[in-house]
Amino acid sequence: MKECDCCGMQYKQGLCVQKVSIFSALNYDDLIKISELVTHREYQKGDVLLREGEKPGCVFIMNEGSVKAFHYTQDGREQILYVFAEGDFFGEQYLMGDKAAAYHVEALEKVKICILSKTDFHSILSTFPDIAIKIIETLDDRLARMEQSLQSMGVRSVDARVASLLLSYADAYGSPDKEGVLVRLPLSREGMANYLGIARETVSRKLSQMENEHLIRSISNKSMLVLDRAALVNISGLSK
Amino acid sequence: MKECDCCGMQYKQGLCVQKVSIFSALNYDDLIKISELVTHREYQKGDVLLREGEKPGCVFIMNEGSVKAFHYTQDGREQILYVFAEGDFFGEQYLMGDKAAAYHVEALEKVKICILSKTDFHSILSTFPDIAIKIIETLDDRLARMEQSLQSMGVRSVDARVASLLLSYADAYGSPDKEGVLVRLPLSREGMANYLGIARETVSRKLSQMENEHLIRSISNKSMLVLDRAALVNISGLSK
DNA sequence: TGCATTTTTTGATTCAAATCACATAAACGC
DNA sequence: GCGTTTATGTGATTTGAATCAAAAAATGCA
């Protein structure tokens, strides 16, 4: 555990910007330069980082914790589009054109963020053209994930959607264990329902069913054990 | 109507690459250079441009006609992810990393395409760094559209999904008319169903219903007249 | 710790869309 | 233009998830 040279926060690596894949092409000296441009902010659970329609004028880089990005639908429900966690970034859309934010962003827990202003971000981009390529790669990844979500929303059964959500959590937040994979759930049942576009009750029912079939074991509302990953993959309809 | 300097095809503008927004920052001389790197290909309806799992090694730039990009789901149905038309491009994902194509691409009608090889595309990117920014903008747009689709798939009623699909077609392919907007439909009823992730019969029923309510008038299977755009916007649940 | 609040689970009922079955219409090949 | 094939429309029925209602569990707080 070291201290971040730019902000004094505790990090495993030396610099907070090192966590972000878009800067991974840079050497340590360049990272230092970027670190000097970064300001830091901390949010508590429930704090709003960004409101739909705002023009924030900066890029948000996730350092610790997780946030949800969501719309409100006409009938007042929330549709969660992304959960961003350590190493993810968002807000770059609003720097390129002059677009307003397309969604609200709210902290799901205590969150630490690096912030880069529009002007600094642009000067970094022109100084290090390779970063643009990294950003394109990241966006392509995000697009690929969206494509997969869209497929899952559009065609697959509700069982399949729930299964693939659990799998994505297992991959992103899971740690292996004797009996299976221990998964920290970033979203509540209601949150998962809002992400999947189904009813809260349906999420409960599907999870109970999976528990009865010994595919998972619920530890608490915030975590579970994935016992039979293969079965989930099968239900999810994904080939991987 | 002029001839394209690079390929002899007939185009309204001088160069086929001019149609593509990612090259819009370049001057005529630079466009000529790029044109010289481009090869052309023509496909007939039903031809497969790209197969899921392939590594094409080139970017496809749409010049004329339209194509659908889709997955096959486990139960054998197709889930359409995009319809690409004039000015759109695809395949850049596979140039950055070494990823295989995530979807099949098939011509919906006679199609003319510009093709840029991986190496040429990379040399263009390093010669003109501004193009990377343009690509980021385009990807952000695509992502924003995906986000909207995802919202529509996840939460909105089937009526809303059908309405917003019609609106997007009206915006993309519509021409104003005394009674309303004449819209050329790139997809069949089955195609729309596969895009929206609903049953073919449901699309028919919803369209009939909208016709009864004088919101649209069916001209043929391939075109319709949007009579009451405002009502569709209202049903779609979009604020715009 | 114990009480109040919030979140989750479970059951009963309703409802919208999928499916099945077939009629009708359009597109295509010759 | 005619028959074949493919696409679309419509009705009857089934089905799976939403909704409504309430109990149970988890969480927060004094």
Coordinates of C-alpha atoms (C1' of nucleotides) in Angstrom, one line a residue:
Chain A
M1 CA 0.0 0.0 0.0
K2 CA 1.5 3.3 -1.1
E3 CA 0.4 6.8 -1.0
C4 CA -0.7 8.5 -4.2
D5 CA 1.8 11.1 -5.1
C6 CA -0.8 13.4 -6.4
C7 CA -3.4 13.4 -3.6
G8 CA -2.0 11.6 -0.6
M9 CA -4.7 8.9 -0.8
Q10 CA -3.7 5.3 -0.1
Y11 CA -3.4 3.2 -3.2
K12 CA -1.8 -0.1 -4.0
Q13 CA 0.0 1.4 -6.8
G14 CA 1.8 4.7 -6.7
L15 CA -0.6 6.9 -8.7
C16 CA -4.3 6.9 -8.9
V17 CA -4.3 7.6 -12.6
Q18 CA -2.4 4.3 -13.1
K19 CA -5.6 2.4 -12.4
V20 CA -7.2 3.7 -15.6
S21 CA -6.6 1.6 -18.7
I22 CA -6.7 4.7 -21.0
F23 CA -3.4 5.9 -19.4
S24 CA -1.8 2.5 -19.4
A25 CA 0.3 3.3 -22.5
L26 CA 2.1 6.1 -20.7
N27 CA 5.4 5.9 -18.7
Y28 CA 5.8 7.0 -15.1
D29 CA 6.9 10.6 -15.9
D30 CA 3.9 11.2 -18.1
L31 CA 1.6 9.8 -15.5
I32 CA 3.1 12.2 -12.9
K33 CA 2.3 15.1 -15.3
I34 CA -1.3 13.9 -15.7
S35 CA -1.6 13.4 -12.0
E36 CA -0.8 17.0 -11.4
L37 CA -3.8 18.1 -13.5
V38 CA -6.2 15.8 -11.6
T39 CA -8.3 17.0 -8.7
H40 CA -10.0 14.6 -6.3
R41 CA -13.4 14.4 -4.8
E42 CA -15.1 12.0 -2.4
Y43 CA -18.8 11.2 -2.3
Q44 CA -21.1 9.4 0.1
K45 CA -23.7 6.8 -0.7
G46 CA -26.6 8.5 -2.4
D47 CA -24.7 11.6 -3.5
V48 CA -25.4 12.7 -7.0
L49 CA -22.2 13.1 -9.1
L50 CA -23.9 14.2 -12.3
R51 CA -27.5 15.1 -13.2
E52 CA -29.1 14.4 -16.6
G53 CA -29.0 17.5 -18.7
E54 CA -26.0 19.1 -17.0
K55 CA -22.8 19.9 -18.9
P56 CA -20.2 19.0 -16.3
G57 CA -17.1 20.1 -18.3
C58 CA -14.9 17.3 -16.9
V59 CA -14.1 13.6 -17.1
F60 CA -14.8 11.5 -14.0
I61 CA -12.3 8.7 -13.3
M62 CA -13.3 6.1 -10.8
N63 CA -10.8 5.4 -8.1
E64 CA -12.7 3.6 -5.4
G65 CA -16.3 2.5 -4.8
S66 CA -19.1 2.2 -7.4
V67 CA -21.7 4.4 -9.0
K68 CA -24.8 3.8 -11.0
A69 CA -25.7 5.7 -14.2
F70 CA -29.4 5.8 -14.9
H71 CA -32.4 7.5 -16.6
Y72 CA -35.8 8.2 -15.2
T73 CA -38.5 6.7 -17.5
Q74 CA -41.7 8.5 -18.2
D75 CA -43.6 6.5 -15.6
G76 CA -41.0 7.5 -13.0
R77 CA -39.0 4.3 -12.7
E78 CA -35.3 4.3 -13.0
Q79 CA -33.5 2.4 -15.8
I80 CA -29.9 1.7 -14.8
L81 CA -27.6 1.8 -17.7
Y82 CA -24.2 1.2 -16.1
V83 CA -22.5 0.5 -12.9
F84 CA -19.0 2.1 -13.0
A85 CA -16.3 0.8 -10.6
E86 CA -12.6 1.3 -10.0
G87 CA -10.7 2.1 -13.2
D88 CA -13.8 3.1 -15.2
F89 CA -14.3 6.6 -16.5
F90 CA -17.3 8.5 -17.7
G91 CA -18.2 12.0 -18.9
E92 CA -16.0 12.0 -22.0
Q93 CA -19.1 12.4 -24.2
Y94 CA -19.7 15.8 -22.9
L95 CA -16.2 17.0 -23.6
M96 CA -16.1 16.2 -27.3
G97 CA -19.2 17.9 -28.5
D98 CA -21.1 20.2 -26.3
K99 CA -23.6 17.6 -25.2
A100 CA -25.6 17.5 -22.0
A101 CA -25.3 14.4 -19.8
A102 CA -27.6 11.7 -20.9
Y103 CA -28.0 10.2 -17.5
H104 CA -27.8 10.8 -13.7
V105 CA -24.9 9.3 -11.9
E106 CA -25.3 8.5 -8.2
A107 CA -22.9 6.9 -5.7
L108 CA -23.8 3.4 -4.6
E109 CA -21.4 3.6 -1.7
K110 CA -18.5 5.8 -0.5
V111 CA -16.7 6.8 -3.7
K112 CA -13.4 8.4 -4.6
I113 CA -13.0 10.1 -7.9
C114 CA -10.3 11.7 -10.0
I115 CA -11.6 14.7 -12.0
L116 CA -9.9 16.0 -15.2
S117 CA -11.2 19.3 -16.6
K118 CA -12.3 19.6 -20.2
T119 CA -9.3 21.8 -21.2
D120 CA -6.8 19.5 -19.4
F121 CA -8.3 16.5 -21.0
H122 CA -8.0 18.0 -24.4
S123 CA -4.4 19.1 -23.9
I124 CA -3.6 15.5 -22.7
L125 CA -5.2 14.1 -25.8
S126 CA -3.2 16.3 -28.1
T127 CA 0.1 15.7 -26.2
F128 CA -0.5 11.9 -26.1
P129 CA -2.3 10.8 -29.3
D130 CA -2.1 7.2 -28.2
I131 CA -4.6 7.9 -25.5
A132 CA -7.2 8.6 -28.1
I133 CA -6.7 5.1 -29.4
K134 CA -7.0 3.7 -25.8
I135 CA -10.3 5.6 -25.4
I136 CA -11.5 4.2 -28.7
E137 CA -10.7 0.7 -27.4
T138 CA -12.5 1.4 -24.2
L139 CA -15.6 2.7 -26.0
D140 CA -15.6 -0.3 -28.3
D141 CA -15.5 -2.5 -25.2
R142 CA -18.3 -0.6 -23.6
L143 CA -20.3 -0.8 -26.9
A144 CA -19.6 -4.5 -27.0
R145 CA -21.0 -4.9 -23.5
M146 CA -24.0 -2.8 -24.4
E147 CA -24.6 -5.0 -27.5
Q148 CA -24.6 -8.0 -25.2
S149 CA -27.0 -6.3 -22.8
L150 CA -29.2 -5.3 -25.6
Q151 CA -29.2 -8.9 -26.9
S152 CA -30.0 -10.1 -23.4
M153 CA -32.8 -7.6 -22.9
G154 CA -34.3 -8.1 -26.3
V155 CA -34.5 -11.7 -26.8
R156 CA -33.4 -13.8 -23.8
S157 CA -35.8 -14.9 -21.1
V158 CA -35.8 -13.3 -17.7
D159 CA -34.0 -16.3 -16.3
A160 CA -31.3 -15.8 -18.9
R161 CA -31.0 -12.1 -18.0
V162 CA -30.7 -12.8 -14.3
A163 CA -28.1 -15.5 -14.9
S164 CA -26.0 -13.3 -17.2
L165 CA -26.1 -10.4 -14.7
L166 CA -24.8 -12.7 -12.0
L167 CA -22.1 -14.0 -14.3
S168 CA -21.0 -10.5 -15.1
Y169 CA -20.8 -9.7 -11.4
A170 CA -18.9 -12.9 -10.7
D171 CA -16.4 -11.9 -13.3
A172 CA -16.1 -8.3 -12.2
Y173 CA -16.4 -8.5 -8.4
G174 CA -16.0 -12.2 -7.6
S175 CA -13.3 -13.9 -5.6
P176 CA -12.8 -17.7 -5.7
D177 CA -13.6 -19.8 -2.7
K178 CA -13.6 -23.5 -1.8
E179 CA -17.3 -23.9 -2.6
G180 CA -17.6 -21.5 -5.5
V181 CA -17.1 -17.8 -6.3
L182 CA -18.0 -15.2 -3.6
V183 CA -19.6 -12.3 -5.3
R184 CA -20.2 -8.8 -3.9
L185 CA -23.3 -7.4 -5.4
P186 CA -23.1 -3.7 -6.3
L187 CA -26.8 -3.3 -6.7
S188 CA -29.8 -4.2 -4.4
R189 CA -32.5 -6.5 -5.7
E190 CA -34.4 -3.3 -6.7
G191 CA -31.3 -2.0 -8.5
M192 CA -30.8 -5.3 -10.4
A193 CA -34.5 -5.1 -11.4
N194 CA -34.0 -1.6 -12.6
Y195 CA -30.9 -2.6 -14.6
L196 CA -32.6 -5.6 -16.1
G197 CA -35.9 -3.8 -16.7
I198 CA -38.0 -6.3 -14.8
A199 CA -39.9 -6.2 -11.5
R200 CA -38.2 -6.3 -8.1
E201 CA -40.4 -9.3 -7.1
T202 CA -39.3 -11.2 -10.2
V203 CA -35.6 -10.8 -9.3
S204 CA -36.4 -12.2 -5.8
R205 CA -38.3 -15.1 -7.3
K206 CA -35.6 -16.0 -9.8
L207 CA -32.8 -15.8 -7.2
S208 CA -34.9 -18.0 -4.8
Q209 CA -35.4 -20.5 -7.6
M210 CA -31.7 -20.6 -8.4
E211 CA -30.9 -21.1 -4.7
N212 CA -33.4 -24.0 -4.6
E213 CA -31.6 -25.5 -7.5
H214 CA -28.2 -25.1 -5.7
L215 CA -26.8 -22.8 -8.4
I216 CA -26.1 -20.0 -5.9
R217 CA -26.3 -19.5 -2.2
S218 CA -27.4 -16.1 -0.8
I219 CA -25.0 -14.9 1.9
S220 CA -26.6 -11.5 2.5
N221 CA -28.4 -8.9 0.5
K222 CA -25.1 -7.6 -0.7
S223 CA -23.3 -10.8 -1.5
M224 CA -23.8 -14.4 -2.7
L225 CA -21.9 -17.5 -3.5
V226 CA -22.0 -18.8 -7.1
L227 CA -21.9 -22.6 -6.7
D228 CA -22.5 -23.7 -10.2
R229 CA -21.1 -21.3 -12.7
A230 CA -21.5 -23.7 -15.6
A231 CA -25.2 -24.0 -15.0
L232 CA -25.6 -20.2 -15.0
V233 CA -23.6 -19.9 -18.2
N234 CA -26.0 -22.5 -19.7
I235 CA -29.1 -20.6 -18.5
S236 CA -27.7 -17.3 -19.7
G237 CA -27.4 -18.6 -23.2
L238 CA -23.9 -17.2 -23.7
S239 CA -21.4 -19.4 -25.4
K240 CA -18.4 -18.3 -23.4
Chain B
M1 CA -24.1 13.9 -59.9
K2 CA -20.3 13.5 -60.2
E3 CA -18.1 10.5 -60.5
C4 CA -16.0 9.5 -57.5
D5 CA -12.4 10.2 -58.3
C6 CA -11.2 7.1 -56.6
C7 CA -13.5 4.5 -58.0
G8 CA -15.6 5.9 -60.9
M9 CA -18.8 5.3 -59.1
Q10 CA -21.5 7.9 -59.3
Y11 CA -21.9 10.2 -56.3
K12 CA -23.5 13.5 -55.5
Q13 CA -20.2 14.7 -54.0
G14 CA -16.8 14.2 -55.6
L15 CA -15.4 11.6 -53.2
C16 CA -17.0 8.7 -51.6
V17 CA -15.0 9.1 -48.4
Q18 CA -16.6 12.6 -48.0
K19 CA -19.8 10.9 -46.9
V20 CA -18.2 9.7 -43.7
S21 CA -18.3 12.0 -40.8
I22 CA -15.1 10.8 -39.3
F23 CA -13.2 12.3 -42.3
S24 CA -15.1 15.5 -42.3
A25 CA -12.3 17.4 -40.6
L26 CA -10.0 16.8 -43.5
N27 CA -9.4 19.0 -46.6
Y28 CA -9.9 17.9 -50.1
D29 CA -6.2 17.0 -50.7
D30 CA -6.2 14.8 -47.6
L31 CA -9.4 13.2 -48.7
I32 CA -7.8 12.4 -52.1
K33 CA -5.0 10.6 -50.3
I34 CA -7.4 8.6 -48.3
S35 CA -9.5 7.8 -51.3
E36 CA -6.4 6.3 -52.9
L37 CA -6.1 3.8 -50.1
V38 CA -9.8 2.7 -50.3
T39 CA -11.0 -0.3 -52.3
H40 CA -14.6 -0.8 -53.3
R41 CA -16.9 -3.7 -53.1
E42 CA -20.6 -4.3 -54.1
Y43 CA -22.9 -6.7 -52.4
Q44 CA -26.4 -8.0 -53.3
K45 CA -29.3 -8.4 -51.0
G46 CA -28.7 -11.3 -48.6
D47 CA -24.9 -11.3 -49.1
V48 CA -22.9 -11.7 -45.9
L49 CA -20.3 -9.0 -45.5
L50 CA -18.9 -10.3 -42.2
R51 CA -19.5 -13.4 -40.1
E52 CA -19.4 -13.5 -36.3
G53 CA -16.1 -14.8 -35.1
E54 CA -14.1 -13.6 -38.2
K55 CA -11.2 -11.2 -38.0
P56 CA -11.8 -9.1 -41.1
G57 CA -8.7 -6.9 -40.9
C58 CA -10.5 -3.9 -42.4
V59 CA -13.0 -1.1 -41.8
F60 CA -16.2 -1.1 -43.8
I61 CA -17.5 2.3 -44.8
M62 CA -21.1 2.4 -46.1
N63 CA -21.6 4.2 -49.3
E64 CA -25.0 3.1 -50.6
G65 CA -27.7 0.8 -49.3
S66 CA -28.1 -0.7 -45.9
V67 CA -27.0 -3.7 -43.9
K68 CA -28.1 -5.3 -40.7
A69 CA -25.7 -6.4 -37.9
F70 CA -27.0 -9.3 -35.8
H71 CA -26.4 -12.2 -33.5
Y72 CA -28.0 -15.5 -33.5
T73 CA -29.5 -16.3 -30.1
Q74 CA -29.3 -19.8 -28.5
D75 CA -32.8 -20.6 -29.6
G76 CA -31.9 -19.8 -33.2
R77 CA -33.6 -16.5 -33.5
E78 CA -31.7 -13.4 -34.8
Q79 CA -31.3 -10.3 -32.7
I80 CA -30.6 -7.3 -34.8
L81 CA -28.2 -4.8 -33.2
Y82 CA -27.7 -2.2 -35.9
V83 CA -28.9 -1.2 -39.3
F84 CA -26.0 0.7 -40.9
A85 CA -26.7 3.0 -43.8
E86 CA -24.9 5.6 -46.0
G87 CA -22.1 7.3 -44.0
D88 CA -21.9 4.7 -41.2
F89 CA -18.9 2.6 -40.7
F90 CA -18.2 -0.6 -38.8
G91 CA -15.4 -3.0 -38.1
E92 CA -13.1 -0.6 -36.3
Q93 CA -13.4 -2.8 -33.2
Y94 CA -11.4 -5.5 -34.8
L95 CA -8.6 -3.3 -35.8
M96 CA -7.7 -2.0 -32.4
G97 CA -7.4 -5.1 -30.4
D98 CA -7.3 -8.4 -32.2
K99 CA -10.9 -9.2 -31.5
A100 CA -13.2 -11.3 -33.6
A101 CA -16.3 -9.8 -35.0
A102 CA -19.1 -9.9 -32.5
Y103 CA -21.9 -10.1 -35.0
H104 CA -22.9 -11.1 -38.5
V105 CA -23.4 -8.3 -41.1
E106 CA -25.7 -9.0 -44.0
A107 CA -26.9 -6.7 -46.9
L108 CA -30.5 -5.7 -46.7
E109 CA -30.4 -4.5 -50.3
K110 CA -27.8 -3.8 -53.0
V111 CA -24.9 -2.2 -51.1
K112 CA -21.8 -0.3 -52.1
I113 CA -18.9 -0.3 -49.6
C114 CA -15.5 1.4 -49.2
I115 CA -13.0 -0.8 -47.5
L116 CA -9.9 0.4 -45.6
S117 CA -7.3 -2.2 -44.6
K118 CA -6.1 -2.4 -41.0
T119 CA -2.6 -1.1 -41.8
D120 CA -3.9 1.8 -43.9
F121 CA -6.4 2.7 -41.3
H122 CA -3.7 2.8 -38.7
S123 CA -1.4 5.0 -40.8
I124 CA -4.3 7.4 -41.4
L125 CA -4.9 7.6 -37.7
S126 CA -1.3 8.5 -36.9
T127 CA -1.1 11.0 -39.8
F128 CA -4.4 12.7 -38.8
P129 CA -4.9 12.5 -35.1
D130 CA -8.1 14.5 -35.4
I131 CA -9.7 11.5 -36.9
A132 CA -9.4 9.6 -33.7
I133 CA -11.4 12.4 -32.0
K134 CA -14.0 12.1 -34.7
I135 CA -14.2 8.4 -34.2
I136 CA -14.6 8.9 -30.4
E137 CA -17.4 11.2 -31.1
T138 CA -19.1 8.7 -33.5
L139 CA -18.7 5.9 -30.9
D140 CA -20.1 8.2 -28.2
D141 CA -23.1 8.8 -30.5
R142 CA -23.5 5.1 -31.2
L143 CA -23.3 4.4 -27.4
A144 CA -25.9 7.1 -26.7
R145 CA -28.2 5.4 -29.2
M146 CA -27.5 2.1 -27.7
E147 CA -28.3 3.5 -24.3
Q148 CA -31.6 4.8 -25.6
S149 CA -32.4 1.4 -27.2
L150 CA -31.5 -0.3 -23.9
Q151 CA -33.8 2.0 -22.1
S152 CA -36.5 1.3 -24.6
M153 CA -36.0 -2.5 -24.4
G154 CA -35.7 -2.7 -20.7
V155 CA -38.5 -0.5 -19.4
R156 CA -40.8 0.8 -22.0
S157 CA -43.9 -1.0 -23.2
V158 CA -44.1 -2.7 -26.5
D159 CA -46.2 0.2 -27.9
A160 CA -43.4 2.6 -26.9
R161 CA -40.7 0.5 -28.5
V162 CA -42.6 0.3 -31.8
A163 CA -43.3 4.0 -31.7
S164 CA -39.7 4.9 -31.1
L165 CA -38.5 2.6 -33.8
L166 CA -40.8 4.3 -36.3
L167 CA -39.6 7.7 -35.1
S168 CA -36.0 6.8 -35.6
Y169 CA -36.8 5.6 -39.1
A170 CA -38.7 8.8 -39.8
D171 CA -35.7 10.8 -38.7
A172 CA -33.2 8.7 -40.6
Y173 CA -35.0 7.8 -43.8
G174 CA -38.1 10.0 -43.9
S175 CA -39.0 12.7 -46.4
P176 CA -41.7 15.3 -45.7
D177 CA -45.0 15.1 -47.6
K178 CA -48.2 17.0 -47.6
E179 CA -49.9 14.6 -45.3
G180 CA -46.9 13.6 -43.1
V181 CA -43.5 12.0 -43.4
L182 CA -43.0 9.3 -46.0
V183 CA -40.7 6.7 -44.4
R184 CA -38.8 3.9 -46.2
L185 CA -38.5 1.0 -43.8
P186 CA -35.1 -0.7 -44.0
L187 CA -36.4 -3.8 -42.1
S188 CA -39.3 -6.1 -42.8
R189 CA -41.9 -6.8 -40.0
E190 CA -39.9 -9.8 -39.0
G191 CA -36.7 -7.6 -39.0
M192 CA -38.4 -5.0 -36.8
A193 CA -39.5 -7.8 -34.5
N194 CA -36.0 -9.1 -34.3
Y195 CA -34.6 -5.7 -33.6
L196 CA -37.1 -5.0 -30.9
G197 CA -36.9 -8.4 -29.4
I198 CA -40.7 -9.1 -29.8
A199 CA -42.8 -11.4 -31.9
R200 CA -43.5 -10.8 -35.6
E201 CA -47.2 -11.0 -34.9
T202 CA -47.0 -8.3 -32.2
V203 CA -45.4 -5.9 -34.7
S204 CA -48.2 -6.5 -37.1
R205 CA -50.8 -6.0 -34.5
K206 CA -49.3 -2.8 -33.1
L207 CA -48.9 -1.3 -36.6
S208 CA -52.5 -2.2 -37.5
Q209 CA -53.6 -0.5 -34.2
M210 CA -51.6 2.6 -35.0
E211 CA -53.1 2.7 -38.5
N212 CA -56.7 2.4 -37.0
E213 CA -55.8 5.4 -34.8
H214 CA -54.6 7.3 -37.8
L215 CA -51.1 7.7 -36.5
I216 CA -49.6 6.1 -39.6
R217 CA -50.7 4.8 -43.0
S218 CA -49.2 1.7 -44.5
I219 CA -48.1 2.3 -48.1
S220 CA -46.5 -1.0 -48.7
N221 CA -44.5 -3.5 -46.7
K222 CA -41.4 -1.4 -47.3
S223 CA -42.8 2.1 -46.6
M224 CA -45.3 4.0 -44.6
L225 CA -46.6 7.5 -44.0
V226 CA -46.2 8.9 -40.5
L227 CA -49.4 11.0 -40.0
D228 CA -49.1 12.0 -36.4
R229 CA -45.5 12.3 -35.3
A230 CA -46.5 14.0 -32.0
A231 CA -48.7 11.1 -31.0
L232 CA -45.8 8.7 -31.7
V233 CA -43.4 10.8 -29.6
N234 CA -46.0 10.7 -26.9
I235 CA -46.4 6.9 -27.0
S236 CA -42.6 6.4 -27.3
G237 CA -42.1 8.2 -23.9
L238 CA -39.2 10.2 -25.3
S239 CA -39.0 13.8 -24.3
K240 CA -37.6 15.2 -27.5
Chain C
dT1 C1' -30.4 -3.8 22.7
dG2 C1' -34.8 -3.0 21.0
dC3 C1' -37.8 -0.3 18.0
dA4 C1' -38.7 1.8 13.5
dT5 C1' -37.8 1.9 8.8
dT6 C1' -36.5 -0.1 4.7
dT7 C1' -35.8 -4.0 1.8
dT8 C1' -36.9 -8.5 0.5
dT9 C1' -39.7 -12.5 0.0
dT10 C1' -43.9 -15.0 -0.9
dG11 C1' -48.7 -15.7 -2.5
dA12 C1' -52.9 -14.6 -5.4
dT13 C1' -54.5 -12.4 -9.3
dT14 C1' -54.4 -9.9 -13.6
dC15 C1' -52.8 -8.8 -18.0
dA16 C1' -50.0 -8.3 -22.1
dA17 C1' -47.6 -10.5 -25.3
dA18 C1' -46.0 -15.2 -27.1
dT19 C1' -47.4 -19.0 -29.3
dC20 C1' -50.2 -21.7 -32.3
dA21 C1' -53.1 -22.0 -36.2
dC22 C1' -54.5 -20.5 -40.3
dA23 C1' -56.1 -16.9 -43.8
dT24 C1' -54.5 -13.4 -46.9
dA25 C1' -51.4 -10.8 -49.5
dA26 C1' -47.2 -9.7 -51.7
dA27 C1' -42.9 -11.0 -54.2
dC28 C1' -40.6 -14.0 -57.2
dG29 C1' -39.4 -17.2 -60.8
dC30 C1' -40.6 -18.9 -65.1
Chain D
dG1 C1' -49.5 -13.7 -66.1
dC2 C1' -49.6 -17.8 -63.3
dG3 C1' -48.4 -20.7 -59.9
dT4 C1' -45.1 -21.0 -56.1
dT5 C1' -42.9 -19.2 -52.3
dT6 C1' -42.4 -16.1 -48.8
dA7 C1' -44.2 -12.4 -45.9
dT8 C1' -47.9 -10.5 -43.3
dG9 C1' -52.3 -10.2 -40.9
dT10 C1' -55.8 -11.9 -37.5
dG11 C1' -58.1 -14.9 -34.1
dA12 C1' -57.9 -18.3 -30.1
dT13 C1' -55.3 -19.9 -26.4
dT14 C1' -51.5 -20.2 -23.3
dT15 C1' -48.0 -18.5 -20.5
dG16 C1' -44.8 -15.8 -17.9
dA17 C1' -44.1 -11.8 -15.6
dA18 C1' -46.4 -7.5 -13.6
dT19 C1' -49.1 -6.0 -10.2
dC20 C1' -51.4 -6.1 -5.8
dA21 C1' -51.2 -7.4 -1.1
dA22 C1' -49.1 -8.6 2.9
dA23 C1' -45.6 -11.1 5.8
dA24 C1' -40.8 -11.7 7.0
dA25 C1' -36.1 -10.3 7.1
dA26 C1' -32.5 -7.0 7.3
dT27 C1' -30.8 -2.6 8.3
dG28 C1' -30.4 1.7 10.7
dC29 C1' -30.7 4.3 14.7
dA30 C1' -31.4 5.9 19.5

